[in-house]
XYZ file of C-alpha atoms in Angstrom:
458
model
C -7.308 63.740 23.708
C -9.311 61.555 26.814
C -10.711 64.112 29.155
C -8.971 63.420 32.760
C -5.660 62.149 30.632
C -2.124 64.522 31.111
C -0.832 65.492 28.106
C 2.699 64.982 27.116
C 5.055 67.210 27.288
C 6.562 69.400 24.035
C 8.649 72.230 24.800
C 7.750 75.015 21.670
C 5.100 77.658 21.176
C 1.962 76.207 19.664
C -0.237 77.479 17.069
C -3.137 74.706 17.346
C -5.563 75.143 20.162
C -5.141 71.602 21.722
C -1.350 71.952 21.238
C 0.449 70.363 24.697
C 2.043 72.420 27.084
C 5.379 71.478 28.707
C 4.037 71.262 32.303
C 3.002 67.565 31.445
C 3.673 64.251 33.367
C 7.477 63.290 34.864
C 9.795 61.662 32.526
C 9.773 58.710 34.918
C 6.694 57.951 33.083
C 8.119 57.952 29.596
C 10.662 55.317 29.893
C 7.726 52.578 30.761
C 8.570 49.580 28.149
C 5.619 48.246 26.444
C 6.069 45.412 24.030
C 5.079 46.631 20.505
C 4.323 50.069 21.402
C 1.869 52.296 19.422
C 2.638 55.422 17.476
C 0.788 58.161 17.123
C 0.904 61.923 15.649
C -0.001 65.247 16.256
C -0.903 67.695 13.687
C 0.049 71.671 14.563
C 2.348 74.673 14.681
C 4.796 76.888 16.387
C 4.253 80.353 16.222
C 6.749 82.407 14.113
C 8.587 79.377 13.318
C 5.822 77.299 11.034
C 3.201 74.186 10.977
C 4.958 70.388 12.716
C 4.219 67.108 12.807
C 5.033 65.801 16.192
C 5.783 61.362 16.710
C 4.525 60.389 20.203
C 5.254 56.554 21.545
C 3.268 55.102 23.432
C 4.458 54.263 27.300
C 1.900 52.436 29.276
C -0.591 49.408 28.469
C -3.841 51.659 28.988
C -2.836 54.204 26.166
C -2.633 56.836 29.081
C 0.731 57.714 28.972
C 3.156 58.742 25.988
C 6.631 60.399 25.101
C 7.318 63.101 22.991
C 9.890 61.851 20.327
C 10.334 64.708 17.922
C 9.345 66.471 14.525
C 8.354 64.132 11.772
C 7.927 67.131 9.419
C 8.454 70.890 9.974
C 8.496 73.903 7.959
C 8.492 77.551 7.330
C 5.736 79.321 7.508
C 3.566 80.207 4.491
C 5.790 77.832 2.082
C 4.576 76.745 -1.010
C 6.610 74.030 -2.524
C 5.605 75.192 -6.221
C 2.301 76.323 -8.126
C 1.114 72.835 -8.058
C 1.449 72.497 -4.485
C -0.450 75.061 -2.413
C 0.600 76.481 0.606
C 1.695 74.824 3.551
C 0.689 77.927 5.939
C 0.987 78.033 10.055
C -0.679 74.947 11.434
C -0.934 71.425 9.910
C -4.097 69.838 10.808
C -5.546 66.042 10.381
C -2.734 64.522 9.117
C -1.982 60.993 7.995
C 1.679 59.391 7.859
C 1.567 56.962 4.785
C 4.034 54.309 3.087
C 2.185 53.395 -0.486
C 3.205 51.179 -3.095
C 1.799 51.299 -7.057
C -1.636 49.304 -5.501
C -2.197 50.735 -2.515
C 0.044 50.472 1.086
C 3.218 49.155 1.084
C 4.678 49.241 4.292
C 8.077 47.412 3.601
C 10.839 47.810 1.309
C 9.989 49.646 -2.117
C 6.978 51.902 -0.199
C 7.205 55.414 -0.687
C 6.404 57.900 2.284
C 3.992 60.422 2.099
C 2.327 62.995 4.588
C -1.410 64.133 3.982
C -1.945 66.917 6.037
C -4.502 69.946 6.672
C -3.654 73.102 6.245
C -4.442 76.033 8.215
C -3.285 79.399 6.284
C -1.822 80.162 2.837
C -5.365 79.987 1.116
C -6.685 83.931 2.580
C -8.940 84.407 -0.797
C -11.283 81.602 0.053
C -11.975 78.169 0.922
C -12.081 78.678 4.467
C -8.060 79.758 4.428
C -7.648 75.621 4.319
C -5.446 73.480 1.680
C -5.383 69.296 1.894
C -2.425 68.929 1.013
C 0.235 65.698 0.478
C 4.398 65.667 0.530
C 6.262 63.338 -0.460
C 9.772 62.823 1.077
C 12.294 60.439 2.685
C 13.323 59.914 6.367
C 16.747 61.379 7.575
C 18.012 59.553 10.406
C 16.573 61.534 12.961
C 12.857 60.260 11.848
C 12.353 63.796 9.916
C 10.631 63.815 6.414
C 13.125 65.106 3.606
C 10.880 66.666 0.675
C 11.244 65.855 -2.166
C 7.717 66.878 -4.665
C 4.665 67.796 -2.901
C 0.673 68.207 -4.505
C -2.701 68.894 -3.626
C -4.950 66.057 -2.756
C -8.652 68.033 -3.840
C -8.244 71.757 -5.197
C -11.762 72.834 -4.491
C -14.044 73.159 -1.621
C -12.327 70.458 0.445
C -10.718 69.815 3.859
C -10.157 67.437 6.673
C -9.134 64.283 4.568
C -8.581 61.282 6.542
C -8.002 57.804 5.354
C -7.717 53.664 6.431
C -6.636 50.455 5.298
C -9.168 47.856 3.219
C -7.625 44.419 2.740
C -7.123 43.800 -1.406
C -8.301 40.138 -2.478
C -5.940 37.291 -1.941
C -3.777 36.499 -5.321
C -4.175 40.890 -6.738
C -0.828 42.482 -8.270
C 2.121 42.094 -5.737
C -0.687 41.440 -2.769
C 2.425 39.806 -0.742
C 4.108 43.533 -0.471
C 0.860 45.472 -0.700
C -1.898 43.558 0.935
C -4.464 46.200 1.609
C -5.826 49.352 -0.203
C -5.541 53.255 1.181
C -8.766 54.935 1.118
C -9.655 58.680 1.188
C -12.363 60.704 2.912
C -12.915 64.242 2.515
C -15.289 67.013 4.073
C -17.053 68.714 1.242
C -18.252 72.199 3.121
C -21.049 74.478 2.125
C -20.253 77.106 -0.385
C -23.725 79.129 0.146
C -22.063 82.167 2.440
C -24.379 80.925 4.596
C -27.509 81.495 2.587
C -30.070 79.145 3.774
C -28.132 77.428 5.872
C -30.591 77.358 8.857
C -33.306 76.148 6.426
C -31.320 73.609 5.230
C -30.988 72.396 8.420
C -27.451 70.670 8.047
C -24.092 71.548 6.772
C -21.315 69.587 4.662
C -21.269 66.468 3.929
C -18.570 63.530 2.805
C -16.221 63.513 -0.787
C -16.617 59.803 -2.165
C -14.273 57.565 -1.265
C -11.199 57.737 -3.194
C -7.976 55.253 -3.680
C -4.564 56.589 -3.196
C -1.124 54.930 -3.882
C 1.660 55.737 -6.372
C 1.079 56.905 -10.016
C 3.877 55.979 -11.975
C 4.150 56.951 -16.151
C 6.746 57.189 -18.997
C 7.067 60.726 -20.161
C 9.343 61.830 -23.634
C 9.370 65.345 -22.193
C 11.800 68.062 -20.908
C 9.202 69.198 -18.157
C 10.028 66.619 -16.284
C 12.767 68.054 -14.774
C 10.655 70.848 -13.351
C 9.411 71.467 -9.740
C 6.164 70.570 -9.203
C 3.714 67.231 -7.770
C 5.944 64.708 -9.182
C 9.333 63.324 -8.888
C 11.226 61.736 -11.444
C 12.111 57.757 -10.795
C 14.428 56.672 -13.745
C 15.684 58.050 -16.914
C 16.446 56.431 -20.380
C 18.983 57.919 -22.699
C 18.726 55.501 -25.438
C 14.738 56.547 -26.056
C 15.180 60.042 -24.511
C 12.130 59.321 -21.877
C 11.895 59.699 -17.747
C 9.365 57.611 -15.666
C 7.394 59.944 -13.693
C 5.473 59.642 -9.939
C 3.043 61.438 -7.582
C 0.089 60.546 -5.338
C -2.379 58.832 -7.506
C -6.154 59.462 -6.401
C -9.359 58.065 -8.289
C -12.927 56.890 -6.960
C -12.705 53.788 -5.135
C -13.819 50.456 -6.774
C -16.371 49.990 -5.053
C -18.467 53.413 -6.722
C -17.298 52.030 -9.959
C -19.692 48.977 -9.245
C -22.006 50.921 -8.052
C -22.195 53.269 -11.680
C -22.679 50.065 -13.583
C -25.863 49.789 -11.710
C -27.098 53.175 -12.440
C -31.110 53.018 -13.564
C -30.059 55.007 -17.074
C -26.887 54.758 -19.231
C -26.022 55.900 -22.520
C -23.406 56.955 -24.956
C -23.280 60.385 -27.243
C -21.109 60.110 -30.357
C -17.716 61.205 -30.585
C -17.460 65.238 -31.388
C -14.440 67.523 -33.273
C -14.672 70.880 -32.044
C -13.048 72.939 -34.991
C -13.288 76.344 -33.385
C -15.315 78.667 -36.091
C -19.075 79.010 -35.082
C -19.152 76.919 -32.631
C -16.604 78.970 -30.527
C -18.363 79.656 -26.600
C -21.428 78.478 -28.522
C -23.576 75.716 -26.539
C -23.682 72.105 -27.772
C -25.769 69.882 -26.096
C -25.872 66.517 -25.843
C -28.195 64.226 -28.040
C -29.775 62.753 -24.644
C -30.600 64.858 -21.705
C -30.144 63.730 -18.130
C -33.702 64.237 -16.497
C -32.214 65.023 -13.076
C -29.380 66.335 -10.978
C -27.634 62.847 -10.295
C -25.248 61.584 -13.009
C -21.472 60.403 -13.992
C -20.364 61.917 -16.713
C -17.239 60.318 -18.232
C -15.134 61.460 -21.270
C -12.000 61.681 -23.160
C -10.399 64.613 -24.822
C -7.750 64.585 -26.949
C -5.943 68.223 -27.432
C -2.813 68.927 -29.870
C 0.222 70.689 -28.468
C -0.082 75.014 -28.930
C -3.756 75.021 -28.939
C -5.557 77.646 -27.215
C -8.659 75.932 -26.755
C -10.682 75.428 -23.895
C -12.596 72.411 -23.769
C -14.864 70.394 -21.351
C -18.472 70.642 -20.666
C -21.638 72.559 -19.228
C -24.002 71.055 -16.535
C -27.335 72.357 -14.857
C -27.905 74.888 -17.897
C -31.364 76.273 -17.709
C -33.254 76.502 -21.204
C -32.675 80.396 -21.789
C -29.020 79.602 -20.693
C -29.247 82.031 -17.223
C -27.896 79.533 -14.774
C -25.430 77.051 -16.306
C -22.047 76.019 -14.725
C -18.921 75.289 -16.938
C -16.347 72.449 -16.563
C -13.341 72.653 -18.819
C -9.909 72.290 -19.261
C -7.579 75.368 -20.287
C -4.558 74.111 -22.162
C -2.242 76.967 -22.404
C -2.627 77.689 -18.572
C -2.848 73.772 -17.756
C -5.249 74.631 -15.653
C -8.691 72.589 -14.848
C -11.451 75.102 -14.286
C -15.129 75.647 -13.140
C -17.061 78.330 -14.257
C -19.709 79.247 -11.647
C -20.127 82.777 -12.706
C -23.923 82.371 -13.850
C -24.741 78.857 -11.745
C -27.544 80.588 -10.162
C -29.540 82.949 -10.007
C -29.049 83.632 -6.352
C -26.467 86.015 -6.081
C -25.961 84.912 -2.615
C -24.415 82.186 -2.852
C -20.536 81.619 -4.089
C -20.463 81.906 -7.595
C -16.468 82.244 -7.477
C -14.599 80.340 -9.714
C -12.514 77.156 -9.144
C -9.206 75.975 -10.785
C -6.269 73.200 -10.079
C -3.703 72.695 -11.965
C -3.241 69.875 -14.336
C -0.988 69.122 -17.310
C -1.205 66.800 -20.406
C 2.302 65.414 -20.936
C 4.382 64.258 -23.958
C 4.523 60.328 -24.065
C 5.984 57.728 -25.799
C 3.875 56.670 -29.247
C 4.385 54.922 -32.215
C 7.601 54.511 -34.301
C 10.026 56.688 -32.035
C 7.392 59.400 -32.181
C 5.736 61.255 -29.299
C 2.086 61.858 -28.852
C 0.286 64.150 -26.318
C -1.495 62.210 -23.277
C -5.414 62.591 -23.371
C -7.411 63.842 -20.897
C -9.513 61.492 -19.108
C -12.430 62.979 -17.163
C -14.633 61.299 -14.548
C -17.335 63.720 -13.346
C -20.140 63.266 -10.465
C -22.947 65.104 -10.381
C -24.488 64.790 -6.941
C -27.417 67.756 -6.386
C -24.972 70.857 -4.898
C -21.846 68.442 -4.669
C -19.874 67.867 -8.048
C -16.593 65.902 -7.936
C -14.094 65.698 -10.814
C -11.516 63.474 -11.479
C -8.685 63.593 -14.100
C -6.161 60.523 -15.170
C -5.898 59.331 -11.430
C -3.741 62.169 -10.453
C -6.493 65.060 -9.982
C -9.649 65.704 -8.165
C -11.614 68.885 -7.439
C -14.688 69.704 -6.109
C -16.840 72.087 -5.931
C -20.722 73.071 -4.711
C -22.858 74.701 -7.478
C -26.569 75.644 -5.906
C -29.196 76.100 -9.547
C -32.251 77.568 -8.356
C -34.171 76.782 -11.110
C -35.862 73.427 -11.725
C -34.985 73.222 -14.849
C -31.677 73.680 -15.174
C -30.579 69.944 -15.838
C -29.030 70.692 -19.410
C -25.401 69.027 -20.518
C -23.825 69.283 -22.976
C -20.398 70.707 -24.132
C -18.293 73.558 -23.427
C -15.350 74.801 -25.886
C -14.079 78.148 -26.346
C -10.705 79.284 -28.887
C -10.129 78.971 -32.236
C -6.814 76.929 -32.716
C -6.336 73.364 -33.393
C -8.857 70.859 -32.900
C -10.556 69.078 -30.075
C -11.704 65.515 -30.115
C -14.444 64.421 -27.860
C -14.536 60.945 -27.263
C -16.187 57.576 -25.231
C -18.407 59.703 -23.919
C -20.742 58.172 -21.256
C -23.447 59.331 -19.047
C -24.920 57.259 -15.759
C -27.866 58.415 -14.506
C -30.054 57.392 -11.249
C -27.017 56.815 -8.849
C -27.335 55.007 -5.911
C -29.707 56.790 -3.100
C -27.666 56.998 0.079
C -30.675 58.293 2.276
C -33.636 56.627 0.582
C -36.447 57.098 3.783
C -35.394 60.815 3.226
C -38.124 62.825 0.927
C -37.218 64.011 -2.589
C -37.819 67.929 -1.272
C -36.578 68.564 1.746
C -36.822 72.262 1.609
C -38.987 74.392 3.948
C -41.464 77.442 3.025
C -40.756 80.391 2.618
C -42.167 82.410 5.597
C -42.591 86.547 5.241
C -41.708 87.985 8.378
C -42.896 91.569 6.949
C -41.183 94.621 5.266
C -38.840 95.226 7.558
C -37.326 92.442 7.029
C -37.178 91.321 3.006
C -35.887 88.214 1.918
C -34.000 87.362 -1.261
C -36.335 88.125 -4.332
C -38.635 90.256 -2.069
């Protein structure tokens, strides 16, 4: 809010520091007509009761004065819509009211609504007690969201999404009812506990920008009906299948361009993990990335009842004492890092991360089904590594290798049961320096202050 502005007035408990209080500006104020008023929200909470979305209109030409219209979206506290939803908590925070269409926004007829909101609550183990979180719904006709499947917009170490309109090129798919593209910021925090955060010298930084807008498939499978982060759209009796939807999410176009111009590409041959010896054992890649600043992208095709668990294993040190795992576990459908031995410093969070993900029955050839594959998109950015999965999942998470050598990749599998393809696999090295005037090393020295006062390794 403008310092020197009154607030306007709500009349409930709040949970959010700069929630308004009631003992705002007169009404006489509010009923000020301005031609093609503004709209605006506020993200928060009312104690005991749950986490709001309040709708404001705007009542004077110098944005100075608004009225309080109601609750877009309210809930009870600490509600978790299913196990692929989070937790919605006690106080909504940074939240973004969205209409989307199958390119991006569609703001008329055919747009569906969504709410991207901050959480504060529901998450105690970790991650700051935060979720980003989405719902999808439909308005009542009092202006309130009805929900109707809700997800998680980044299950790692994530928060404070925010996101704007970029005009699509004239003559794109349907540009006349979806003539601009939604994208997605995040706030990646630090997951060091603090460790070296003064020599450091800085804290967080920003996810890459990711597209959002509706993900819409053809299923052949009886999960559908379940609750989770997608809603059913039609149904076919004569070929038994449902078309699925949820928020799609992927890296925007414009990092796409800017992997093609990476200074080192290649491609490894496609690998069958059978299980037998090679269970847990490392397999590394024919070509080794030479630094800590790749795309890694890959498809893995799974068969239904396996117990494998499949993906890959960045910044492993020669002797194998840091290394972080990336994998999918089929059986749990569940996406996890492994972070257990990413470094040697035991100060830093070497907790585990997970989201969950599933591979779904589709449609194949000659009236027979066939098990979706697993698409992976994987940035490896120094601390920060993003993954992506078939435009409906993202997760990411801060791994901190001490050792300089620790710049091994290769793949990660694990069970015994059916067989794992890995396929189209594709490595981009050298990606695009944001901060080129900044030095390589930008770490300090280490200074002894004496033996009172050890330091890590002392």
């Amino acid at each position: 809010s403008n310092a020197g502005t009154t607030p306007p007035p709500t009349t409930f408990n709040g949970t959010a520091a700069n929630t308004t209080s009631a003992a705002a500006s007169s009404s006489s104020s509010n009923n000020t007509k301005v031609k093609d008023p503004w709209f605006a929200t506020v993200s928060g909470g009312e104690k005991g009761v749950g986490p709001h979305l309040l709708l404001y209109r705007q009542t004077s030409e110098d944005f100075t004065k608004w009225v309080y219209l109601g609750q877009v979206f309210q809930h009870a506290l600490n509600y978790s819509w299913s196990e692929w939803s989070g937790n919605w908590g006690f106080n909504f925070e940074v939240s973004t009211v969205l209409r989307l269409g199958t390119e991006g926004d569609q703001p008329g007829e055919g747009g569906r609504d969504f709410i991207c909101m901050g959480t504060e609550g529901g998450r105690p183990d970790g991650w700051s007690n935060h979720w980003p979180l989405w719902v999808k719904g439909s308005y009542s006709d009092q202006a309130q969201l009805q929900p109707e499947y809700a997800g998680v917009v980044d299950w790692g170490e994530t928060y404070a999404f925010t996101s704007f309109s970029v005009p699509r090129a004239k003559g794109s798919k349907d540009y006349k009812n979806q003539p601009s593209r939604q994208i997605l910021f995040g706030w990646t925090y630090e997951d060091d506990k603090g460790y070296g955060l003064l020599a450091k010298g800085w804290q967080g930084a920003f996810t890459l920008p990711r597209e959002i807008f509706v993900k819409q498939w053809t299923v052949s499978d009886n999960r559908a009906d379940e609750t989770g982060s997608w809603g059913v759209v039609s149904r076919s009796k004569s070929s038994n299948t449902a078309t699925l939807e949820t928020l799609g999410s992927r890296p925007a176009q414009e990092v796409s361009t800017l992997m093609s111009s990476s200074k080192s590409k290649w491609s490894e041959k496609s690998w069958t993990y059978t299980g037998g010896s090679s269970n847990g054992a490392w397999t590394a890649f024919k070509k080794q990335p030479s630094s800590r600043y790749y795309v890694l992208t890959a498809t893995l095709s799974f068969t239904n009842g396996s117990d494998a668990q499949a993906g890959f294993t960045i910044y492993k040190s020669p002797t194998g004492g840091e290394q972080t795992h990336i994998f999918y576990d089929f059986a749990a459908e569940t996406i996890r890092v492994d972070r257990s031995n990413s470094s040697v410093v035991t100060g830093f969070n070497l907790g585990a991360e997970a989201g969950k993900f599933r591979l779904w029955n589709v449609p194949g050839k000659n009236g027979k089904t066939q098990l979706q594959d697993l698409e992976l998109k994987i940035f490896v950015d120094n601390s920060i590594v993003e993954i992506y999965a078939n435009d409906v999942f993202a997760l990411t998470t801060r791994v901190y290798p001490w050792r300089t050598d620790s710049v091994g990749l290769g793949y990660y599998t694990s069970g015994s049961s059916r067989n794992v393809t890995f396929s189209d696999i594709k490595v981009y090295e050298g990606l695009t320096n944001a901060w080129p005037d900044r030095p390589a090393n930008t770490s300090n020295k280490l200074v002894w202050d004496g033996p009172d006062v050890p330091w890590a390794g002392w």
